[in-house]
Short mmCIF file of C-alpha atoms and ligand atoms in Angstrom, two decimals:
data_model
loop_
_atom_site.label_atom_id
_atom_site.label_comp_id
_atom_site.label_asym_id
_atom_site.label_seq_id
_atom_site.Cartn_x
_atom_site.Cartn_y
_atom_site.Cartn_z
CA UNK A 274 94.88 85.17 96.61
CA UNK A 275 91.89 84.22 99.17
CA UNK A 276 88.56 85.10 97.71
CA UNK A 277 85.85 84.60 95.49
CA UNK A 278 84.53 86.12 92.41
CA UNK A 279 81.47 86.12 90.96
CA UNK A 280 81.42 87.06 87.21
CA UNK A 281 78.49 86.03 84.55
CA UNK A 282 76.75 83.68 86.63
CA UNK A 283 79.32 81.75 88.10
CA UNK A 284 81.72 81.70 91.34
CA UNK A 285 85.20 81.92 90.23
CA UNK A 286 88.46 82.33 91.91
CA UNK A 287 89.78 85.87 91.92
CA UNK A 288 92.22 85.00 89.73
CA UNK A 289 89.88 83.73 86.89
CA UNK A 290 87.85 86.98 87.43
CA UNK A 291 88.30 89.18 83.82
CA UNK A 292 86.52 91.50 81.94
CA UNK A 293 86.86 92.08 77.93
CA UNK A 294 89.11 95.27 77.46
CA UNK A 295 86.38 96.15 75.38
CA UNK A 296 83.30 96.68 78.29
CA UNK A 297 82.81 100.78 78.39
CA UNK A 298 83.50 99.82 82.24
CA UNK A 299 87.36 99.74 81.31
CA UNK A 300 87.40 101.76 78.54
CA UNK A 301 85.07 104.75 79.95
CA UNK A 302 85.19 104.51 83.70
CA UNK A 303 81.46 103.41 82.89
CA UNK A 304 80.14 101.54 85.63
CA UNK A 305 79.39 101.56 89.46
CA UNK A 306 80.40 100.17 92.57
CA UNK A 307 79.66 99.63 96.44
CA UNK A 308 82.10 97.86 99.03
CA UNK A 309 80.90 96.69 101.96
CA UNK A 310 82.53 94.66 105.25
CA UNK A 311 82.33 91.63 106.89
CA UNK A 312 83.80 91.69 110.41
CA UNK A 313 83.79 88.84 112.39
CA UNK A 314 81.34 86.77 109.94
CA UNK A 315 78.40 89.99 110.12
CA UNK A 316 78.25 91.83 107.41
CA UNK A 317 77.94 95.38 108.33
CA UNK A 318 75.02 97.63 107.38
CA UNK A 319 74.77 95.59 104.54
CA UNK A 320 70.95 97.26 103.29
CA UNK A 321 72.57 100.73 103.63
CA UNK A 322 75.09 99.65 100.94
CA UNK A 323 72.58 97.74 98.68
CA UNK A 324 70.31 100.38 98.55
CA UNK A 325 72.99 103.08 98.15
CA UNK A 326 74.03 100.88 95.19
CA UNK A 327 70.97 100.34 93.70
CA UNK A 328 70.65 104.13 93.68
CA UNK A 329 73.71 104.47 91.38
CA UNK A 330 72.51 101.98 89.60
CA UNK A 331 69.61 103.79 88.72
CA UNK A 332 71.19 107.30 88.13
CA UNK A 333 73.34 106.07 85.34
CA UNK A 334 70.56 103.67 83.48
CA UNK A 335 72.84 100.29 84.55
CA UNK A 336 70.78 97.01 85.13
CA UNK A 337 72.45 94.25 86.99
CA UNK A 338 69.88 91.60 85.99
CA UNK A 339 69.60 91.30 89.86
CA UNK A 340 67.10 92.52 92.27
CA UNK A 341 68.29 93.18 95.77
CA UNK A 342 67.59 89.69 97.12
CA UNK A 343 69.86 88.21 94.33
CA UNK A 344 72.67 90.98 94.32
CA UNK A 345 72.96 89.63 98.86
CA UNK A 346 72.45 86.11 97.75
CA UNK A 347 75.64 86.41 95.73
CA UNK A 348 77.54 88.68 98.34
CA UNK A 349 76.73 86.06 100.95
CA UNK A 350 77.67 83.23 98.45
CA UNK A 351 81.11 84.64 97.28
CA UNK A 352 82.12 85.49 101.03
CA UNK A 353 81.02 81.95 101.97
CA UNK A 354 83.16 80.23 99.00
CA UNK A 355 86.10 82.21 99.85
CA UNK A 356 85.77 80.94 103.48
CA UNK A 357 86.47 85.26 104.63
CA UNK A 358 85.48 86.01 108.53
CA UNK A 359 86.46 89.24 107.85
CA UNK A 360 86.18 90.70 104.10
CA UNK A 361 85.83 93.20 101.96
CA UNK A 362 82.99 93.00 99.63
CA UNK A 363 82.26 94.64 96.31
CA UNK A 364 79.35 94.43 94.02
CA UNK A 365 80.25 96.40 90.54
CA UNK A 366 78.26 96.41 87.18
CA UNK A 367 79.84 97.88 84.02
CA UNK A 368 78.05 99.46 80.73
CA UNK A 369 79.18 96.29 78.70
CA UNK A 370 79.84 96.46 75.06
CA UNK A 371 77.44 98.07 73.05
CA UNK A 372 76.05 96.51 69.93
CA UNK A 373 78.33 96.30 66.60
CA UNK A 374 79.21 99.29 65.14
CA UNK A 375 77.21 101.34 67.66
CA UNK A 376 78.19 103.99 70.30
CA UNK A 377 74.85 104.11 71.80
CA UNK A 378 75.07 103.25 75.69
CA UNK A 379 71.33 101.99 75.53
CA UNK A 380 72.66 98.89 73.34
CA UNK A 381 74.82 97.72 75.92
CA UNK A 382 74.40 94.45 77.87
CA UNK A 383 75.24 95.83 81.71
CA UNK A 384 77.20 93.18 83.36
CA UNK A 385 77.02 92.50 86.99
CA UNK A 386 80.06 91.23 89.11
CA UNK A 387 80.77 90.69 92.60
CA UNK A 388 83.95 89.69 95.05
CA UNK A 389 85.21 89.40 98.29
CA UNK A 390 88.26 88.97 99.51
CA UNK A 391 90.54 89.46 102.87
CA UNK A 392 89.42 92.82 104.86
CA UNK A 393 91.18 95.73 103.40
CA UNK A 394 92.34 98.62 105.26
CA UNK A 395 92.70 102.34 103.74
CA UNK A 396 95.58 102.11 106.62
CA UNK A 397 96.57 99.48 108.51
CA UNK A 398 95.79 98.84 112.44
CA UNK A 399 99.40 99.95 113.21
CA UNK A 400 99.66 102.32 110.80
CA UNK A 401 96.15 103.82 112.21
CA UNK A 402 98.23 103.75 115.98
CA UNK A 403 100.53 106.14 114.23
CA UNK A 404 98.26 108.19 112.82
CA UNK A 405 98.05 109.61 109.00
CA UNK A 406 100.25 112.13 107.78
CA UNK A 407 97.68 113.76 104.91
CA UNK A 408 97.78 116.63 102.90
CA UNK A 409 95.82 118.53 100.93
CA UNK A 410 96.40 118.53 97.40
CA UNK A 411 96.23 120.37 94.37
CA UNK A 412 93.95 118.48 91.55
CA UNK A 413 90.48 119.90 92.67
CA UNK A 414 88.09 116.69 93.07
CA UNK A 415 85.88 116.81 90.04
CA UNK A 416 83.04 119.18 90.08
CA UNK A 417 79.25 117.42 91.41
CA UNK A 418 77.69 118.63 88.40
CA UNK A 419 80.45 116.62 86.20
CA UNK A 420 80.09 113.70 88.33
CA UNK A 421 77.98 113.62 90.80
CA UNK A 422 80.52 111.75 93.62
CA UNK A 423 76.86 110.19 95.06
CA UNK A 424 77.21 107.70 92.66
CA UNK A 425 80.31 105.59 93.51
CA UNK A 426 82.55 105.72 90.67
CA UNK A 427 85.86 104.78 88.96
CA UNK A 428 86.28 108.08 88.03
CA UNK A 429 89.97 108.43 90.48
CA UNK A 430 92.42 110.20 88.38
CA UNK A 431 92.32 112.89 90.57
CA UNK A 432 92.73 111.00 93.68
CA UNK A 433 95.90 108.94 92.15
CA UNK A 434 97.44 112.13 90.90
CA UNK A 435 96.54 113.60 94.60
CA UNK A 436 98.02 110.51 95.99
CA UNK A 437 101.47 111.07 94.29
CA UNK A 438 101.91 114.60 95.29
CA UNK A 439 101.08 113.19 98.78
CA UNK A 440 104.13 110.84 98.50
CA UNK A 441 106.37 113.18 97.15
CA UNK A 442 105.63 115.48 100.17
CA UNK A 443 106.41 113.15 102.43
CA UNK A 444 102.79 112.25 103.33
CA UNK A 445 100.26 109.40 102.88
CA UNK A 446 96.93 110.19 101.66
CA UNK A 447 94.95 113.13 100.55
CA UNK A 448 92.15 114.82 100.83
CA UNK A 449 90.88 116.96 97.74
CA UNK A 450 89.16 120.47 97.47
CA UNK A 451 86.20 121.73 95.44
CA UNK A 452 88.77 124.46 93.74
CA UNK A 453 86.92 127.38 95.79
CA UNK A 454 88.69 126.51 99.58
CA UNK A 455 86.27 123.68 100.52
CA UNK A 456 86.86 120.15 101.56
CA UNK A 457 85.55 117.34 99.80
CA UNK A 458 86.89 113.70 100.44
CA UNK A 459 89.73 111.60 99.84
CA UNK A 460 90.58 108.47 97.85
CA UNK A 461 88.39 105.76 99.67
CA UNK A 462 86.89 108.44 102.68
CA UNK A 463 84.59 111.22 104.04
CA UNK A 464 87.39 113.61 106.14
CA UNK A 465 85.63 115.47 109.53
CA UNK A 466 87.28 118.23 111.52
CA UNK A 467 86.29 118.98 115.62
CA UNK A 468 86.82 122.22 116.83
CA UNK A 469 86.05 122.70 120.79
CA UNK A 470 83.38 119.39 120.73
CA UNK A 471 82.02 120.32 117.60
CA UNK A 472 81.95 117.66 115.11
CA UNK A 473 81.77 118.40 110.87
CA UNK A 474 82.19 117.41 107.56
CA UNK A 475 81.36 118.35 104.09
CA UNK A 476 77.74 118.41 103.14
CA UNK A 477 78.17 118.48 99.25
CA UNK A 478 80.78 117.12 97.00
CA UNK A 479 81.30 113.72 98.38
CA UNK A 480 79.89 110.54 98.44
CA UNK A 481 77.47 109.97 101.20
CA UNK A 482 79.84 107.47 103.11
CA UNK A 483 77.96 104.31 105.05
CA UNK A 484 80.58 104.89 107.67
CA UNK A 485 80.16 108.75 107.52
CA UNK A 486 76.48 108.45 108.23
CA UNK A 487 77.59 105.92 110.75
CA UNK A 488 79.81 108.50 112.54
CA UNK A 489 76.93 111.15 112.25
CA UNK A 490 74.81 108.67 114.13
CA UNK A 491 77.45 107.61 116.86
CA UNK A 492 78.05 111.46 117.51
CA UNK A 493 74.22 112.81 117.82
CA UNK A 494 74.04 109.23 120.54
CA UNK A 495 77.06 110.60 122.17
CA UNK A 496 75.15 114.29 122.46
CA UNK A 497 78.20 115.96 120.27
CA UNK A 498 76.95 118.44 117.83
CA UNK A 499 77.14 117.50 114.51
CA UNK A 500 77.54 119.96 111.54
CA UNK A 501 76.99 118.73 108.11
CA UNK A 502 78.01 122.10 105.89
CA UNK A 503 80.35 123.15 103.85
CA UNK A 504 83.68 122.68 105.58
CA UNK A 505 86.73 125.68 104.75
CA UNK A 506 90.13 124.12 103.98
CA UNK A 507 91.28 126.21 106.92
CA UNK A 508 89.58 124.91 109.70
CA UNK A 509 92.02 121.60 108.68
CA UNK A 510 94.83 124.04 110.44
CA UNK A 511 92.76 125.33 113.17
CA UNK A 512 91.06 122.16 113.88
CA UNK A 513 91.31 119.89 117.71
CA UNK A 514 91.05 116.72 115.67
CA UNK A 515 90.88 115.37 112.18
CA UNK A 516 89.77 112.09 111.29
CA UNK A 517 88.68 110.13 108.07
CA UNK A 518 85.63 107.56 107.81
CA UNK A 519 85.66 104.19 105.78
CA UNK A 520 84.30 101.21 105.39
CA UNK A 521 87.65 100.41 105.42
CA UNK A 522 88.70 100.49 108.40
CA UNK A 523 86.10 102.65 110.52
CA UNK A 524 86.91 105.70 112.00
CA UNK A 525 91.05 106.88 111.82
CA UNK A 526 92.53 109.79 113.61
CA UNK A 527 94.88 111.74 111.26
CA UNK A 528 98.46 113.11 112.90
CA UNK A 529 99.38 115.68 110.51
CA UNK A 530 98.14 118.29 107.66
CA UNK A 531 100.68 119.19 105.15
CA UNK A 532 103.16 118.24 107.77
CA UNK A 533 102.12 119.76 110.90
CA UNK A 534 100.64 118.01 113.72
CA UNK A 535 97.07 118.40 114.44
CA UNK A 536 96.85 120.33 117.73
CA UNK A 537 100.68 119.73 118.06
CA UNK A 538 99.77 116.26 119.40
CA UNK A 539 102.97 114.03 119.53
CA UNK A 540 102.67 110.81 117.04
CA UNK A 541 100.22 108.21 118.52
CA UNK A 542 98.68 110.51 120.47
CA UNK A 543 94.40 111.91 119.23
CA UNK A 544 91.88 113.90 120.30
CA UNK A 545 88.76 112.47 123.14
CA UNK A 546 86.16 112.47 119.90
CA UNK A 547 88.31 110.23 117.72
CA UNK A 548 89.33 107.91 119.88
CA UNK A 549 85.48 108.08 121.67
CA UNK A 550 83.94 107.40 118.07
CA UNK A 551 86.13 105.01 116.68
CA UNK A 552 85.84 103.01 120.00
CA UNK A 553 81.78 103.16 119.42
CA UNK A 554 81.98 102.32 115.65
CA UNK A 555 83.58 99.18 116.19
CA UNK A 556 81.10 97.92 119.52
CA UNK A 557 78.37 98.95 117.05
CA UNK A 558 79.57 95.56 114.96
CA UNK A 559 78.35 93.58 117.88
CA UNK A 560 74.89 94.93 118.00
CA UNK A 561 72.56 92.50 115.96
CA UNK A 562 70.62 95.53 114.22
CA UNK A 563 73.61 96.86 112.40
CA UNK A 564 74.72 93.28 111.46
CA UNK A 565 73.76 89.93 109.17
CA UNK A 566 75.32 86.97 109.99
CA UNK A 567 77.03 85.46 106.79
CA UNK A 568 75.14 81.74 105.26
CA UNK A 569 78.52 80.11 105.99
N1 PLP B 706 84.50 108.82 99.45
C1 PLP B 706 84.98 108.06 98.44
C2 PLP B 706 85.44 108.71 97.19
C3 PLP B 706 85.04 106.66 98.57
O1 PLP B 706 85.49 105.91 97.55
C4 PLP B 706 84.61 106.07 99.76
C5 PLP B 706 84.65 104.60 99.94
O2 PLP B 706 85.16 103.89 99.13
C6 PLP B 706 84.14 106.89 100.80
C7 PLP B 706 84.08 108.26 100.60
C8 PLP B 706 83.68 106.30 102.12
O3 PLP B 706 82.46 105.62 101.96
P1 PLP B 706 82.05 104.41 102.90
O4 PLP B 706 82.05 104.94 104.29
O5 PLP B 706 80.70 104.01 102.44
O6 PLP B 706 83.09 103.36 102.73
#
């Protein structure tokens, strides 16, 4: 596999990257996580993601031993090594193993790791032509006030269970509810309805996507109206246009809910504000402000 890991201290191919089964990380879903892009050697909005990470960092008491300057230094360095023009890049620290015989979290050594390796896609560019068949499933995403989904986390179970029931209904991905007919997000995205040139997507329950915020931004530019609210399950079925945001793979038009069409639009076919924003998200990779050219 192309790539490069970084794990305690040192730049190691992915295949050399392991963790003790021990480290709470593993055995506790304790740790977090932020991915972010390289596209055409520029990382994208690569501050956004830092800082988002250091924030979950800092809500679940985790040190990486690494202040921001260090944490890019060894993004830049691992997507360097693994020779990636375009990448997909991940910073993660875990609890570590707490001292012997102990269960308290505050005696664990946090353990900082990083990666990158080839671009990944939540759907690939022909598969995004297509257009996602989705549904929406029946685990309820884990409540806020369990786990607050600000903080990137592991925590997925409900996603992968989601995920099969999406499969066995003949669909692709899913998008999860709060249990009381809201949206929330999917496994790897923030999910946005339009309904006559209105653009919106969950406030609450969902991780504050870099490429959601990007799409908030791209749609105020464009003049669109942008509501950030809590978003009815319903308006999936009544909706012009549905599309997901990721960082990976930008902005992606869905073609079906629980197997109807959105809008009745034939396969390969979306709406003006899809096809209008993901067209702007990717031109927004060329402007320098958005990007950092990679230390190659
Ligand atoms: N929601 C969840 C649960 C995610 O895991 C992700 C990305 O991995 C997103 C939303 C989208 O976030 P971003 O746009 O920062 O990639």
């Amino acid at each position: 596999m192309q790539g490069c890991a970084y794990v305690d201290g040192t730049f190691i191919t992915p295949e050399d990257a392991k963790i003790s089964i021990f480290d709470w990380g593993f055995l506790h879903s304790d740790a977090t996580y932020d991915v972010a892009h390289v596209w055409q050697g520029r990382f994208f909005r690569l501050d956004d993601h830092l800082a988002r990470f250091e924030a979950s960092l800092a809500a679940l008491h985790l040190d990486p031993g690494l202040d921001r300057a260090g944490m890019r230094e060894v993004m830049h360095e691992c997507v360097r090594r693994a020779g990636l023009k375009d990448a997909y890049v991940e910073v993660l620290c875990t609890r570590g193993r707490p001292a012997p015989g102990s269960r308290d979290p505050r005696t664990c050594t946090n353990r900082f790791m990083a990666f990158a390796i080839p671009f990944v896609w939540i759907a690939d560019p022909a598969k995004q032509r297509a257009g996602i068949d989705m549904i929406v499933g029946t685990p309820q995403r884990i409540p806020a006030s369990s786990v607050d989904p600000r903080v990137k986390n592991y925590h997925w179970l409900d996603f992968v269970l989601g995920l099969f029931e999406a499969y066995g209904r003949g669909g692709e991905t899913v998008v999860l509810t709060d249990g009381a007919g809201h949206l929330t997000e999917g496994p790897g995205f923030n999910v946005f309805v339009v309904k006559d040139g209105v653009v919106a997507t969950p406030a609450a329950g969902v991780l504050e996507g870099v490429s959601r915020r990007t799409v908030i931004e791209l749609a105020r530019a464009a003049g669109l109206p942008v509501q950030v609210r809590a978003v009815a399950v319903d308006e999936l079925r009544g909706a012009d246009e549905v599309f997901l945001s990721s960082t990976g793979g930008g902005v992606i038009p869905i073609h079906s809910v629980d197997g109807v069409p959105v809008a009745g639009r034939a396969r390969g076919s979306f709406g003006p504000v899809s096809e209008r924003l993901q067209a702007a998200y990717w031109a927004l990779h060329d402007d320098p402000r958005y990007g950092e050219p990679v230390r190659y």
